[in-house]
Short mmCIF file of C-alpha atoms in Angstrom, two decimals:
data_model
loop_
_atom_site.label_atom_id
_atom_site.label_comp_id
_atom_site.label_asym_id
_atom_site.label_seq_id
_atom_site.Cartn_x
_atom_site.Cartn_y
_atom_site.Cartn_z
CA MET A 1 100.54 119.23 109.32
CA ASN A 2 97.08 117.72 110.15
CA VAL A 3 94.11 119.02 108.25
CA PHE A 4 91.34 116.99 109.80
CA ASP A 5 91.33 116.55 113.63
CA ALA A 6 87.54 116.80 114.09
CA TRP A 7 87.12 112.98 114.57
CA LYS A 8 89.69 112.47 117.33
CA GLY A 9 88.69 111.88 120.77
CA LYS A 10 85.02 111.23 119.72
CA PRO A 11 82.73 108.19 120.06
CA LEU A 12 82.49 106.13 116.85
CA ASP A 13 79.14 107.48 115.66
CA GLU A 14 80.09 111.04 116.29
CA ALA A 15 83.36 110.54 114.45
CA ILE A 16 81.69 109.04 111.34
CA LEU A 17 79.34 112.09 111.37
CA GLU A 18 82.32 114.38 111.25
CA CYS A 19 83.73 112.34 108.46
CA ARG A 20 80.35 112.58 106.55
CA GLU A 21 80.10 116.34 106.98
CA LEU A 22 83.65 116.76 105.72
CA TYR A 23 83.08 114.56 102.69
CA GLU A 24 80.02 116.52 101.70
CA ASP A 25 81.59 119.91 102.14
CA ALA A 26 82.09 121.24 98.60
CA SER A 27 84.28 124.05 99.92
CA TYR A 28 87.05 121.35 100.45
CA PRO A 29 88.25 122.76 103.82
CA THR A 30 91.15 120.17 104.17
CA VAL A 31 92.61 121.37 100.85
CA ARG A 32 92.18 125.03 101.91
CA ARG A 33 94.12 124.37 105.22
CA TRP A 34 96.78 122.57 103.29
CA ARG A 35 97.22 125.55 100.92
CA GLU A 36 97.13 128.06 103.85
CA ALA A 37 100.04 126.27 105.37
CA GLY A 38 101.99 126.70 102.26
CA GLY A 39 101.29 123.37 100.60
CA LYS A 40 100.79 122.66 96.76
CA VAL A 41 97.80 120.64 95.55
CA LEU A 42 97.36 118.38 92.49
CA GLY A 43 93.89 117.66 91.38
CA HIS A 44 93.11 114.58 89.24
CA PHE A 45 89.85 113.49 87.46
CA GLN A 46 88.48 110.11 87.52
CA VAL A 47 89.08 107.36 87.27
CA TYR A 48 92.67 106.44 88.26
CA PHE A 49 95.75 108.47 88.92
CA PRO A 50 99.19 107.32 90.48
CA GLU A 51 98.91 109.56 93.54
CA GLU A 52 102.27 108.41 94.79
CA LEU A 53 103.96 110.67 92.17
CA ALA A 54 102.22 113.80 93.76
CA HIS A 55 102.90 112.56 97.33
CA ALA A 56 106.60 112.02 96.87
CA ALA A 57 106.90 115.67 95.69
CA GLY A 58 105.14 116.84 98.83
CA LEU A 59 101.95 117.73 96.92
CA LEU A 60 98.48 116.97 98.31
CA PRO A 61 96.76 114.71 95.61
CA VAL A 62 93.00 115.41 95.49
CA LYS A 63 90.43 113.35 93.58
CA VAL A 64 88.19 115.67 91.55
CA ARG A 65 84.85 113.84 91.67
CA GLY A 66 82.31 116.57 90.92
CA ALA A 67 79.96 117.68 93.68
CA THR A 68 76.41 118.53 94.64
CA VAL A 69 76.69 122.08 93.40
CA ASP A 70 74.85 124.27 90.81
CA ALA A 71 77.01 124.53 87.84
CA MET A 72 75.90 128.03 86.94
CA GLN A 73 79.32 129.24 85.37
CA ALA A 74 80.41 125.92 83.95
CA GLU A 75 77.06 125.08 81.98
CA SER A 76 78.07 127.67 79.52
CA ARG A 77 81.44 125.84 78.83
CA PHE A 78 79.87 122.46 77.93
CA GLY A 79 77.08 121.14 75.82
CA SER A 80 73.87 120.14 77.50
CA TYR A 81 74.16 116.53 76.48
CA LEU A 82 77.24 115.92 78.62
CA CYS A 83 77.50 114.20 81.98
CA SER A 84 77.05 116.36 85.27
CA ILE A 85 80.53 115.51 86.69
CA LEU A 86 82.42 117.34 84.07
CA LYS A 87 80.24 120.50 84.75
CA THR A 88 80.48 120.49 88.48
CA SER A 89 84.16 119.57 88.55
CA LEU A 90 84.92 122.67 86.37
CA GLU A 91 82.35 124.67 88.51
CA LEU A 92 84.47 123.93 91.71
CA ALA A 93 87.53 125.27 89.94
CA ILE A 94 85.90 128.56 88.45
CA SER A 95 84.07 129.33 91.68
CA LYS A 96 87.44 128.65 93.62
CA ARG A 97 85.89 126.21 95.98
CA LEU A 98 88.66 124.01 94.90
CA GLU A 99 92.03 125.81 94.35
CA LEU A 100 94.83 123.67 92.66
CA ASP A 101 98.39 124.12 91.54
CA LEU A 102 98.21 121.39 88.88
CA PHE A 103 95.26 119.61 87.21
CA VAL A 104 95.52 116.24 85.47
CA SER A 105 92.78 114.54 83.37
CA HIS A 106 92.42 111.50 81.34
CA PRO A 107 90.78 110.73 77.93
CA ILE A 108 88.53 108.15 79.44
CA CYS A 109 85.66 108.98 77.18
CA ASP A 110 84.65 111.50 74.41
CA ALA A 111 83.47 113.85 76.90
CA ALA A 112 86.33 113.97 79.34
CA ARG A 113 89.14 113.93 76.73
CA ASN A 114 88.97 117.70 76.17
CA LEU A 115 88.59 118.40 80.09
CA ALA A 116 92.09 119.54 80.61
CA ALA A 117 91.95 122.02 77.86
CA VAL A 118 88.57 123.36 79.16
CA PHE A 119 90.28 123.67 82.64
CA ALA A 120 93.27 125.36 81.10
CA ARG A 121 91.15 128.05 79.41
CA ASN A 122 89.33 128.74 82.57
CA THR A 123 92.02 128.68 85.27
CA SER A 124 95.52 130.01 85.72
CA TYR A 125 97.37 126.87 86.82
CA PRO A 126 98.96 124.22 84.45
CA CYS A 127 96.70 121.48 83.31
CA GLN A 128 97.94 118.03 81.79
CA ILE A 129 96.67 115.00 80.26
CA LEU A 130 97.70 111.47 81.39
CA TYR A 131 97.45 109.03 78.48
CA LEU A 132 96.86 105.59 80.07
CA PRO A 133 97.55 102.59 77.72
CA GLN A 134 94.84 102.03 75.09
CA ASN A 135 95.99 98.51 74.62
CA ALA A 136 96.69 97.17 78.05
CA ASN A 137 97.61 93.79 76.55
CA SER A 138 100.57 94.95 74.44
CA LYS A 139 104.00 93.84 75.77
CA HIS A 140 104.99 97.50 75.47
CA ALA A 141 102.27 98.80 77.61
CA ALA A 142 104.22 98.79 80.99
CA THR A 143 107.18 100.62 79.25
CA TYR A 144 104.94 103.18 77.59
CA LEU A 145 103.02 103.92 80.92
CA ALA A 146 106.38 104.31 82.93
CA GLY A 147 107.33 106.78 80.37
CA GLU A 148 104.05 108.63 80.66
CA TYR A 149 104.47 108.71 84.51
CA ARG A 150 107.93 110.10 84.11
CA ARG A 151 106.75 112.91 81.69
CA LEU A 152 104.07 113.88 84.21
CA LEU A 153 106.55 113.60 87.18
CA GLY A 154 108.56 116.39 85.32
CA ASP A 155 105.43 118.60 85.51
CA ILE A 156 104.88 117.88 89.17
CA GLU A 157 108.63 118.71 89.90
CA GLY A 158 108.04 121.94 88.07
CA VAL A 159 105.12 122.99 90.43
CA ARG A 160 107.11 121.75 93.49
CA GLY A 161 110.43 123.34 92.41
CA GLN A 162 112.51 120.33 93.14
CA LYS A 163 113.46 116.87 91.89
CA VAL A 164 111.56 113.84 93.23
CA THR A 165 114.01 111.03 94.11
CA ASP A 166 113.50 107.33 93.75
CA GLU A 167 113.73 107.05 97.67
CA ALA A 168 110.90 109.54 98.07
CA LEU A 169 108.86 107.45 95.52
CA ARG A 170 109.46 104.38 97.48
CA ARG A 171 108.54 105.94 100.80
CA SER A 172 105.21 107.04 99.12
CA ILE A 173 104.57 103.62 97.81
CA LYS A 174 104.83 102.09 101.21
CA VAL A 175 102.27 104.84 102.60
CA PHE A 176 99.85 103.95 99.78
CA ASN A 177 100.38 100.31 100.23
CA ARG A 178 99.33 100.63 103.77
CA ASN A 179 96.20 102.76 102.74
CA ARG A 180 95.19 100.23 100.19
CA ALA A 181 95.45 97.48 102.69
CA LEU A 182 93.35 99.31 105.28
CA LEU A 183 90.60 99.95 102.54
CA ARG A 184 90.73 96.18 101.76
CA GLU A 185 90.02 95.48 105.51
CA LEU A 186 87.15 97.96 105.37
CA TYR A 187 85.68 96.08 102.33
CA GLU A 188 86.24 92.67 103.88
CA LEU A 189 84.36 93.87 106.93
CA ARG A 190 81.46 94.99 104.67
CA ARG A 191 81.40 91.57 103.09
CA ASP A 192 81.71 89.56 106.28
CA ALA A 193 79.56 91.61 108.59
CA PRO A 194 77.63 94.41 106.63
CA TRP A 195 75.38 95.06 109.53
CA LEU A 196 78.38 96.62 111.46
CA VAL A 197 79.32 99.25 108.72
CA ALA A 198 76.47 100.88 106.66
CA ALA A 199 77.00 101.34 102.86
CA ASP A 200 77.17 105.14 103.20
CA GLU A 201 79.52 105.07 106.10
CA ALA A 202 82.05 102.76 104.19
CA TYR A 203 81.67 105.01 101.17
CA VAL A 204 82.54 108.16 103.08
CA LEU A 205 85.45 106.49 104.75
CA THR A 206 86.86 105.54 101.39
CA GLY A 207 86.19 108.79 99.76
CA LEU A 208 88.16 110.68 102.38
CA ALA A 209 91.38 109.26 100.97
CA GLY A 210 90.81 111.59 97.96
CA ILE A 211 90.87 114.73 100.11
CA LEU A 212 93.20 113.95 103.05
CA PRO A 213 96.94 113.39 103.27
CA ARG A 214 97.32 109.61 103.03
CA GLU A 215 99.10 109.58 106.46
CA GLU A 216 96.05 111.06 108.15
CA HIS A 217 93.73 108.75 106.33
CA ASN A 218 95.82 105.83 107.54
CA ASP A 219 95.59 107.04 111.01
CA LEU A 220 91.74 107.39 110.68
CA LEU A 221 91.32 103.95 109.31
CA GLN A 222 93.67 102.38 111.82
CA TRP A 223 91.47 103.77 114.64
CA ILE A 224 88.03 103.15 113.22
CA LEU A 225 88.47 99.65 111.98
CA PRO A 226 88.70 97.95 115.31
CA GLU A 227 85.92 100.30 116.65
CA LEU A 228 83.55 99.07 113.79
CA ARG A 229 84.39 95.41 114.42
CA THR A 230 83.31 95.68 118.09
CA ARG A 231 80.31 97.90 117.24
CA PRO A 232 76.89 96.45 118.63
CA GLY A 233 74.86 95.00 115.71
CA ARG A 234 72.73 92.29 114.80
CA GLN A 235 72.17 90.53 111.44
CA GLN A 236 68.99 91.26 109.78
CA ASP A 237 67.03 89.28 107.01
CA ARG A 238 68.17 91.24 103.99
CA ILE A 239 69.45 90.38 100.52
CA ARG A 240 73.12 91.01 99.68
CA VAL A 241 73.71 93.16 96.64
CA VAL A 242 76.58 94.44 94.57
CA PHE A 243 76.37 97.97 93.15
CA GLU A 244 78.00 98.43 89.63
CA GLY A 245 78.35 101.79 87.75
CA GLY A 246 80.04 104.23 90.20
CA PHE A 247 83.35 104.23 88.52
CA CYS A 248 83.35 107.89 87.34
CA GLU A 249 80.48 110.17 88.29
CA GLN A 250 79.30 109.44 91.87
CA PRO A 251 75.72 108.83 93.09
CA PRO A 252 74.48 111.21 95.75
CA LEU A 253 75.47 109.99 99.34
CA ASP A 254 71.71 109.84 100.20
CA LEU A 255 71.05 107.42 97.42
CA ILE A 256 73.79 105.04 98.79
CA ARG A 257 72.17 105.39 102.22
CA MET A 258 68.72 104.68 100.80
CA ILE A 259 69.98 101.47 99.06
CA GLY A 260 71.57 100.44 102.33
CA GLN A 261 68.21 100.69 104.05
CA SER A 262 66.66 98.21 101.83
CA CYS A 263 69.46 95.60 101.50
CA TYR A 264 73.07 94.88 102.38
CA LEU A 265 75.44 96.58 99.97
CA VAL A 266 78.40 94.21 100.28
CA ASP A 267 80.66 95.39 97.32
CA ASP A 268 80.77 98.04 94.58
CA ASP A 269 82.93 99.95 92.21
CA LEU A 270 82.28 103.34 93.78
CA LEU A 271 85.50 105.50 93.75
CA ILE A 272 87.31 102.48 92.27
CA GLY A 273 90.32 104.56 91.40
CA LEU A 274 91.23 104.81 95.14
CA ARG A 275 91.17 101.02 95.33
CA TRP A 276 92.49 100.27 91.69
CA ILE A 277 95.71 98.59 92.76
CA THR A 278 94.53 95.34 94.46
CA SER A 279 97.97 94.23 96.14
CA ASP A 280 101.20 95.86 97.27
CA VAL A 281 103.19 97.74 94.82
CA PRO A 282 106.84 96.47 94.91
CA ALA A 283 108.82 99.07 97.12
CA GLU A 284 112.17 97.77 95.56
CA GLY A 285 113.82 98.61 92.22
CA ASP A 286 112.58 101.26 89.86
CA PRO A 287 109.51 102.72 91.59
CA VAL A 288 107.99 104.40 88.47
CA ALA A 289 108.21 101.09 86.60
CA ALA A 290 106.65 99.31 89.64
CA LEU A 291 103.74 101.70 89.51
CA ALA A 292 103.15 101.33 85.84
CA GLU A 293 103.39 97.56 86.06
CA SER A 294 100.80 97.49 89.08
CA TYR A 295 98.44 99.55 87.04
CA LEU A 296 98.35 96.73 84.51
CA GLU A 297 98.99 93.56 86.64
CA ARG A 298 97.69 94.29 90.08
CA SER A 299 94.61 96.12 89.26
CA SER A 300 90.70 96.06 89.26
CA TYR A 301 88.49 96.74 86.32
CA SER A 302 86.38 99.44 84.91
CA PRO A 303 84.47 100.34 81.58
CA VAL A 304 87.30 102.83 80.73
CA GLN A 305 90.07 100.28 80.72
CA HIS A 306 90.18 97.83 77.89
CA ASP A 307 91.99 94.72 78.93
CA LEU A 308 90.99 91.51 77.24
CA ARG A 309 92.33 89.57 80.30
CA LYS A 310 89.55 91.24 82.32
CA PRO A 311 86.20 90.99 80.50
CA LYS A 312 83.80 93.28 82.50
CA GLU A 313 81.06 90.67 82.57
CA LYS A 314 83.43 88.05 84.13
CA MET A 315 84.81 90.45 86.57
CA LEU A 316 81.37 91.52 87.70
CA LEU A 317 80.35 87.85 87.98
CA GLU A 318 83.58 87.25 90.19
CA ARG A 319 82.66 90.24 92.39
CA ILE A 320 79.20 88.99 92.98
CA ARG A 321 80.54 85.44 93.85
CA GLU A 322 83.39 86.58 96.12
CA SER A 323 80.99 88.83 97.94
CA ARG A 324 78.33 86.30 98.21
CA ALA A 325 75.84 88.54 96.82
CA ASP A 326 72.22 87.48 95.92
CA ALA A 327 71.80 90.20 93.19
CA ALA A 328 73.33 93.16 91.47
CA ILE A 329 72.27 96.80 91.04
CA LEU A 330 73.45 97.92 87.60
CA ALA A 331 73.55 101.78 87.65
CA ALA A 332 74.76 104.24 85.21
CA ALA A 333 75.22 108.09 85.37
CA LYS A 334 72.89 110.00 82.90
CA MET A 335 74.74 110.72 79.76
CA CYS A 336 77.53 108.32 80.61
CA GLU A 337 78.25 106.46 77.41
CA PRO A 338 80.83 103.90 78.89
CA GLY A 339 78.47 103.13 81.75
CA LEU A 340 75.46 102.67 79.63
CA GLU A 341 77.12 100.54 77.14
CA GLU A 342 78.42 98.11 79.69
CA GLN A 343 74.82 97.61 81.02
CA VAL A 344 74.03 95.78 77.84
CA ALA A 345 76.86 93.19 78.45
CA TYR A 346 76.21 92.98 82.16
CA THR A 347 72.53 92.29 81.73
CA ARG A 348 73.17 89.63 79.15
CA ALA A 349 75.80 87.83 81.45
CA LEU A 350 73.65 88.06 84.47
CA ASP A 351 70.71 86.59 82.53
CA GLU A 352 72.83 83.69 81.41
CA HIS A 353 73.94 82.96 84.99
CA LYS A 354 70.45 83.66 86.44
CA VAL A 355 71.57 86.36 88.75
CA PRO A 356 68.80 88.93 89.68
CA TYR A 357 69.62 92.47 88.88
CA PHE A 358 68.05 95.89 89.17
CA VAL A 359 68.74 98.49 86.45
CA THR A 360 68.67 102.24 87.21
CA GLU A 361 70.44 105.53 86.44
CA PHE A 362 71.47 108.48 88.65
CA GLN A 363 72.91 111.93 88.61
CA GLU A 364 75.19 113.43 91.24
CA THR A 365 72.91 116.30 91.75
CA MET A 366 69.67 114.50 92.18
CA THR A 367 67.82 115.17 95.37
CA SER A 368 64.60 112.92 95.22
CA PHE A 369 64.67 109.21 95.47
CA ASP A 370 61.13 108.32 96.29
CA GLN A 371 60.27 106.55 93.01
CA LEU A 372 63.64 104.83 92.89
CA GLU A 373 63.18 103.62 96.55
CA ILE A 374 59.73 102.13 95.68
CA GLN A 375 61.18 100.34 92.65
CA LEU A 376 64.05 98.99 94.68
CA GLU A 377 61.85 97.87 97.66
CA THR A 378 59.73 96.08 95.21
CA PHE A 379 62.72 94.32 93.67
CA VAL A 380 64.03 93.23 97.03
CA GLU A 381 60.53 92.05 98.21
CA ASN A 382 60.29 89.85 95.10
CA LEU A 383 63.47 88.26 96.02
CA LEU A 384 62.75 87.75 99.68
CA PHE A 385 59.30 86.27 99.20
CA ALA A 386 59.67 84.53 95.88
#
């Protein structure tokens, strides 16, 4: 079934507006429609989850990424010193804005490692933890991770009430390979012609992957990418920047739009879990082993994966170079220890390579950007007129 048809038959700008309204709707209407039709839903917390496992079982995988809601009930379940995304994600569940059949979390930091247990105490559905490899460089990491995927697949099969075949997994891998290829095309367009697709538009189009069946998301991107390429637009005299720090908690959409009004945002790590796999997962052989190997060998980077082959500073410098960026915006969510710790290494590396950077912090529920806008405009003007 289709759960999002509002964009069909509309001009490009109207279709993008429909996409934005859906993405910002904290009542998750697409998930509600899926459940009303009898479908099951797996919710997974940031950063990465092998959604092919849920898709192959007929479940809708949904990225639980917090929301701009008042966490009135969830506040009492967490300490005040923790990041916002934990509280708003639980609020979505307690308030039944987002109803699931299975929730999966990951011990990506001290705050998130207990999230599945907190969910389990406050919801009626099963909650699981996916333990991704702590040592990604171990020769046993892929074997271990395949075992974790198979363990979790057993829970998914229990929710679905039937076994998941290797052939079903291969079909899902092909669907997701296509989706990741389309997202790469979207990011290539941002890098090559950022005046054709605004930063907030690209973000919304990416984020919809986390709340739509992937086949529907593929259809949307396949229609919208040619429309964006032929969109009227002229290059302006703006600096090109990379945004780093959106791997877990997400900045408000209006903050991304504000950044895009001052400069061209040509690359980022926003919602990186949806783009974690950087090339096609092999669709032959053991599909679970292929997914596990791809997490380790065909993947991006983030502060919550510790891989000595991918030093974060080096990877950021590569992102800046490949996107031909003039500067970087180093952001971190308030109370986010992994994000704040990486800023130290990032600033040192950027200083060594004489790359200008702007340091800031954000919270998903912030609504005022006046001071930040003035600071960013000053930074941009200093680069333009230096």
